[in-house]
PDB file of C-alpha atoms and ligand atoms in Angstrom:
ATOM      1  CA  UNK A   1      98.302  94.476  68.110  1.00  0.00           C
ATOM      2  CA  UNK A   2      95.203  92.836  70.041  1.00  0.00           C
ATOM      3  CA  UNK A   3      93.405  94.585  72.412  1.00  0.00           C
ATOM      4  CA  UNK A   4      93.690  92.965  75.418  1.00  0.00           C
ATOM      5  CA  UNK A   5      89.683  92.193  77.351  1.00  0.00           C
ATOM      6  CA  UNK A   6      89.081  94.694  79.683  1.00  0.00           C
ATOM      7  CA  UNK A   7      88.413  92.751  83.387  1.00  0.00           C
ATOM      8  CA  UNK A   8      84.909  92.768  84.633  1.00  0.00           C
ATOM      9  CA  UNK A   9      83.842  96.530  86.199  1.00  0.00           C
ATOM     10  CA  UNK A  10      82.517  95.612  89.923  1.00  0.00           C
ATOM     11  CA  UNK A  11      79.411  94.893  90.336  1.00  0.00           C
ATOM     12  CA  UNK A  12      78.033  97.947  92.225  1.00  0.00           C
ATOM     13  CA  UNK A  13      77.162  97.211  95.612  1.00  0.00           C
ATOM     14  CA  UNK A  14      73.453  97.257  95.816  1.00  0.00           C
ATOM     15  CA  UNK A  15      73.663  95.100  98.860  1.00  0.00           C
ATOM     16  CA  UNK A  16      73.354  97.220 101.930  1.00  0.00           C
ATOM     17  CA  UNK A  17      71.701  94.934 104.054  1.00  0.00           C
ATOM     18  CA  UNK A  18      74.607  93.012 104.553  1.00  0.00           C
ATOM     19  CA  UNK A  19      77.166  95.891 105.260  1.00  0.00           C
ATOM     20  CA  UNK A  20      77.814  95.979 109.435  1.00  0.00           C
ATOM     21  CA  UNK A  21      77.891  99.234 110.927  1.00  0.00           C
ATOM     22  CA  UNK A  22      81.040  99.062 113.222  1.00  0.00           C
ATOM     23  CA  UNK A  23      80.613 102.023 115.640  1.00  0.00           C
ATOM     24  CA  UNK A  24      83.383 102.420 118.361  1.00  0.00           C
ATOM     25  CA  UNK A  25      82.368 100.453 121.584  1.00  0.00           C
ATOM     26  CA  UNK A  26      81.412 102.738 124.355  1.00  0.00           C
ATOM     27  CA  UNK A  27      83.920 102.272 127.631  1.00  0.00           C
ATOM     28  CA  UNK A  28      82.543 100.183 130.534  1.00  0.00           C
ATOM     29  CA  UNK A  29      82.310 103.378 132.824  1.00  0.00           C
ATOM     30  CA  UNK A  30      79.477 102.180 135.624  1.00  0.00           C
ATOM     31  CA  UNK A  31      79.836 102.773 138.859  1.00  0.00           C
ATOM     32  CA  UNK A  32      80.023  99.856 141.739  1.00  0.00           C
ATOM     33  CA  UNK A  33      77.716 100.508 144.191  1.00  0.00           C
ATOM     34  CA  UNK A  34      78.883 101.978 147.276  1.00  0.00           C
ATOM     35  CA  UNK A  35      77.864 100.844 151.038  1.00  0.00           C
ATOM     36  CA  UNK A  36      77.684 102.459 154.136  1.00  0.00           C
ATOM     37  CA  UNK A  37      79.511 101.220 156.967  1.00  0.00           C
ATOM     38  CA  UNK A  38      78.413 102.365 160.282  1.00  0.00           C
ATOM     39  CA  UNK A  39      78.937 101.848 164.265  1.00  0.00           C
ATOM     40  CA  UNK A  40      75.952 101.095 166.782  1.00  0.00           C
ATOM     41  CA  UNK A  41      75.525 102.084 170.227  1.00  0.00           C
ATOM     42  CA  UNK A  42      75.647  99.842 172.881  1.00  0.00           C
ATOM     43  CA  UNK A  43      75.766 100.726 176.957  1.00  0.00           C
ATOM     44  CA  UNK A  44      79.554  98.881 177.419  1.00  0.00           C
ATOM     45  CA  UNK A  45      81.744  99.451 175.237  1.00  0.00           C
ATOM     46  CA  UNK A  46      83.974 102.117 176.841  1.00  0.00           C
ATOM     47  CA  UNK A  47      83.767 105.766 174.240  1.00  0.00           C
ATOM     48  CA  UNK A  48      87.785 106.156 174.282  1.00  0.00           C
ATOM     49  CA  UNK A  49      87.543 102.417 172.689  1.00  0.00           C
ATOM     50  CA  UNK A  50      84.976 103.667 170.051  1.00  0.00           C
ATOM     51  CA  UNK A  51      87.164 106.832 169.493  1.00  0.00           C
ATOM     52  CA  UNK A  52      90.447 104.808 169.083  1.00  0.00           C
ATOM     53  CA  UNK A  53      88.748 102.145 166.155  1.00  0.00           C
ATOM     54  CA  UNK A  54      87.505 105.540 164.479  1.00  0.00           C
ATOM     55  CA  UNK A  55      90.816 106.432 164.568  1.00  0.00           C
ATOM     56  CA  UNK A  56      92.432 103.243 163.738  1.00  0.00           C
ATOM     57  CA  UNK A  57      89.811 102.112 161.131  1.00  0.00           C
ATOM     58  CA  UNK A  58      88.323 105.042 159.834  1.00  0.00           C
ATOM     59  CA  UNK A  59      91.201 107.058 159.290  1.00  0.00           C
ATOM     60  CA  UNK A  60      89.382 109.753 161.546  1.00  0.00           C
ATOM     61  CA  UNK A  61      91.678 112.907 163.623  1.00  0.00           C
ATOM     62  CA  UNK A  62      90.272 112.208 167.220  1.00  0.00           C
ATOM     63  CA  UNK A  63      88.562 115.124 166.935  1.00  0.00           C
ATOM     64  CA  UNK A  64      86.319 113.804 164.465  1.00  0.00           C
ATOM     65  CA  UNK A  65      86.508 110.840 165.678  1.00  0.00           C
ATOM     66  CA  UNK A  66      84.842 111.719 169.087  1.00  0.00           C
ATOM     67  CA  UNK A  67      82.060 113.557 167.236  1.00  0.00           C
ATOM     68  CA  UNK A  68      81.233 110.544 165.451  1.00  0.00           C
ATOM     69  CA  UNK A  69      81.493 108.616 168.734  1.00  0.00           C
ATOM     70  CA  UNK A  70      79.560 111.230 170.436  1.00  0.00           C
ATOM     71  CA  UNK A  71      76.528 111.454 167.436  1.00  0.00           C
ATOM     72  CA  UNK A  72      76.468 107.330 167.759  1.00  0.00           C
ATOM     73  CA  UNK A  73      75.890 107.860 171.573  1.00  0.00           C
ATOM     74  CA  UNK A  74      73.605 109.705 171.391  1.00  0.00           C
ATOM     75  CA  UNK A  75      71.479 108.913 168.441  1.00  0.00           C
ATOM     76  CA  UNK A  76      72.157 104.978 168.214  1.00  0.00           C
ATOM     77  CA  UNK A  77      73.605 105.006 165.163  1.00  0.00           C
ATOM     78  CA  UNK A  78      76.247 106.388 162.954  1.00  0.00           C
ATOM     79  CA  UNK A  79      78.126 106.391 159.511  1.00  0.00           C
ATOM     80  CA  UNK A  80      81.638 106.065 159.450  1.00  0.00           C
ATOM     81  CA  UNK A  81      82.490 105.932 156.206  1.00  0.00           C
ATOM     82  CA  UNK A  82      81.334 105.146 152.376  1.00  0.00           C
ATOM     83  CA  UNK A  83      82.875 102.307 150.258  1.00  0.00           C
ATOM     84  CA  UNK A  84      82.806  99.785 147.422  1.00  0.00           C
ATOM     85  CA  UNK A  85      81.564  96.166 148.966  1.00  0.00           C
ATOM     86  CA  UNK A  86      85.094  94.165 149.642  1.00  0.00           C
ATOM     87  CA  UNK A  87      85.984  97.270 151.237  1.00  0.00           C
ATOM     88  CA  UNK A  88      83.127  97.694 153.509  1.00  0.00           C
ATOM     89  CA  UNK A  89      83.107  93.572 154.371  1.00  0.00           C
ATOM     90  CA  UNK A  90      86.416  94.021 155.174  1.00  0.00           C
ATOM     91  CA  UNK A  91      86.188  97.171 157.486  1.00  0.00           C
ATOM     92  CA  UNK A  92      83.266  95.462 159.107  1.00  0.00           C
ATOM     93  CA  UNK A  93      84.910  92.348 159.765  1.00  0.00           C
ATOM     94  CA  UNK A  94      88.163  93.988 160.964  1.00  0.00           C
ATOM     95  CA  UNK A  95      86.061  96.377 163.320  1.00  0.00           C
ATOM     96  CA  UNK A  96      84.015  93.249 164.733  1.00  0.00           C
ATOM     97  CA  UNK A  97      87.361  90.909 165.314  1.00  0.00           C
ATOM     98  CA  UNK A  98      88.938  93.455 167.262  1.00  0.00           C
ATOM     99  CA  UNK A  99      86.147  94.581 169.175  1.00  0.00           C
ATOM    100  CA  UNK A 100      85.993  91.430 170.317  1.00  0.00           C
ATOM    101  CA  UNK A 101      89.603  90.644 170.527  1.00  0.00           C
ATOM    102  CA  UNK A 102      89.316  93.390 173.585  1.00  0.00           C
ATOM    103  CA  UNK A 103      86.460  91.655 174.992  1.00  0.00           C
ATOM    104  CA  UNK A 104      83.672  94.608 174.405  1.00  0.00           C
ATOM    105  CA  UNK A 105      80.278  94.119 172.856  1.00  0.00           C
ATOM    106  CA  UNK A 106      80.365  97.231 169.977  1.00  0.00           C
ATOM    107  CA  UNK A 107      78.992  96.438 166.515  1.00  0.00           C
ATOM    108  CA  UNK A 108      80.018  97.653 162.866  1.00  0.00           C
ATOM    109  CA  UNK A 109      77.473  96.861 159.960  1.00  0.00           C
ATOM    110  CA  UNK A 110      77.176  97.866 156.447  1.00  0.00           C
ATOM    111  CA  UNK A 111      74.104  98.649 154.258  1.00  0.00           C
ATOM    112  CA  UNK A 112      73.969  99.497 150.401  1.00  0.00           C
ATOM    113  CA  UNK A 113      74.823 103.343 150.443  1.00  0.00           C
TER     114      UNK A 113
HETATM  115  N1  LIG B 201      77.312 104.185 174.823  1.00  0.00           N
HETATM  116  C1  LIG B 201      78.684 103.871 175.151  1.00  0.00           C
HETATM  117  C2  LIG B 201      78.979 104.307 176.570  1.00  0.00           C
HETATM  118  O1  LIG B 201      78.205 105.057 177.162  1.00  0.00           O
HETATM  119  C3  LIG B 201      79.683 104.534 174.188  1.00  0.00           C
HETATM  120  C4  LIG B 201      79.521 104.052 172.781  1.00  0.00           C
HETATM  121  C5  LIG B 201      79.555 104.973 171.736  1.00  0.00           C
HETATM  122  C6  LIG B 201      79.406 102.706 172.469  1.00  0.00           C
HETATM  123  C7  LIG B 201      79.436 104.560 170.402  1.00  0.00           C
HETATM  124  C8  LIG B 201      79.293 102.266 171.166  1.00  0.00           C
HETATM  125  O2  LIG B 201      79.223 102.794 168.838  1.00  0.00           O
HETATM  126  C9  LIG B 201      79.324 103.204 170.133  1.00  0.00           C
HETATM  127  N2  LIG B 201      80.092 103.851 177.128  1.00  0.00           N
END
């Protein structure tokens, strides 16, 4: 009987260059930046007001709540709590509209933490 032809051996592959090195994607793992949101002083707004929107807003215990009141009082400024941007935009703009809702002049702001 006839032998039957043998296929073709593969060529040995000599061409490296166009291999791709697939290495496992590293996770997306950065952290947003965080901003400070804090109250300033002013000489109207009445401290049981400032103590209630720590409270109400900050998720304070009144105790800590009139410490912070009482360290903005005295030092002009203070920070009420650290958070991702829509977060602090939000607190700040909630804080402001209700300060003003009750007719007194106290101001929140945020600044990158
Ligand atoms: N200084 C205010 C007063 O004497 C009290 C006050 C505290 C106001 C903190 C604003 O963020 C503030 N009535």
């Amino acid at each position: 009987m006839a032998k039957k032809p043998k296929p073709p051996e593969p060529e040995p592959d000599r061409n490296h260059e166009r291999d791709v090195a697939v290495l496992p994607a590293k996770p997306d793992v950065t952290r947003p930046p965080l901003y400070q949101v804090a109250l300033l002083n002013d000489d109207f707004t009445p401290m049981d007001f400032v103590v209630e929107v720590l409270q109400v807003f900050f998720a304070m215990n009144r105790e800590k709540a009139t410490q912070v009141m009482l360290h903005v009082h005295t030092r002009g400024k203070g920070v009420c709590g650290v958070y991702t941007r829509d977060v602090a935009e939000s607190k700040v703009t909630q804080v402001n509209d209700f300060s003003r809702l009750h007719q007194h002049p106290l101001l929140c702001s945020m600044e990158k933490a």
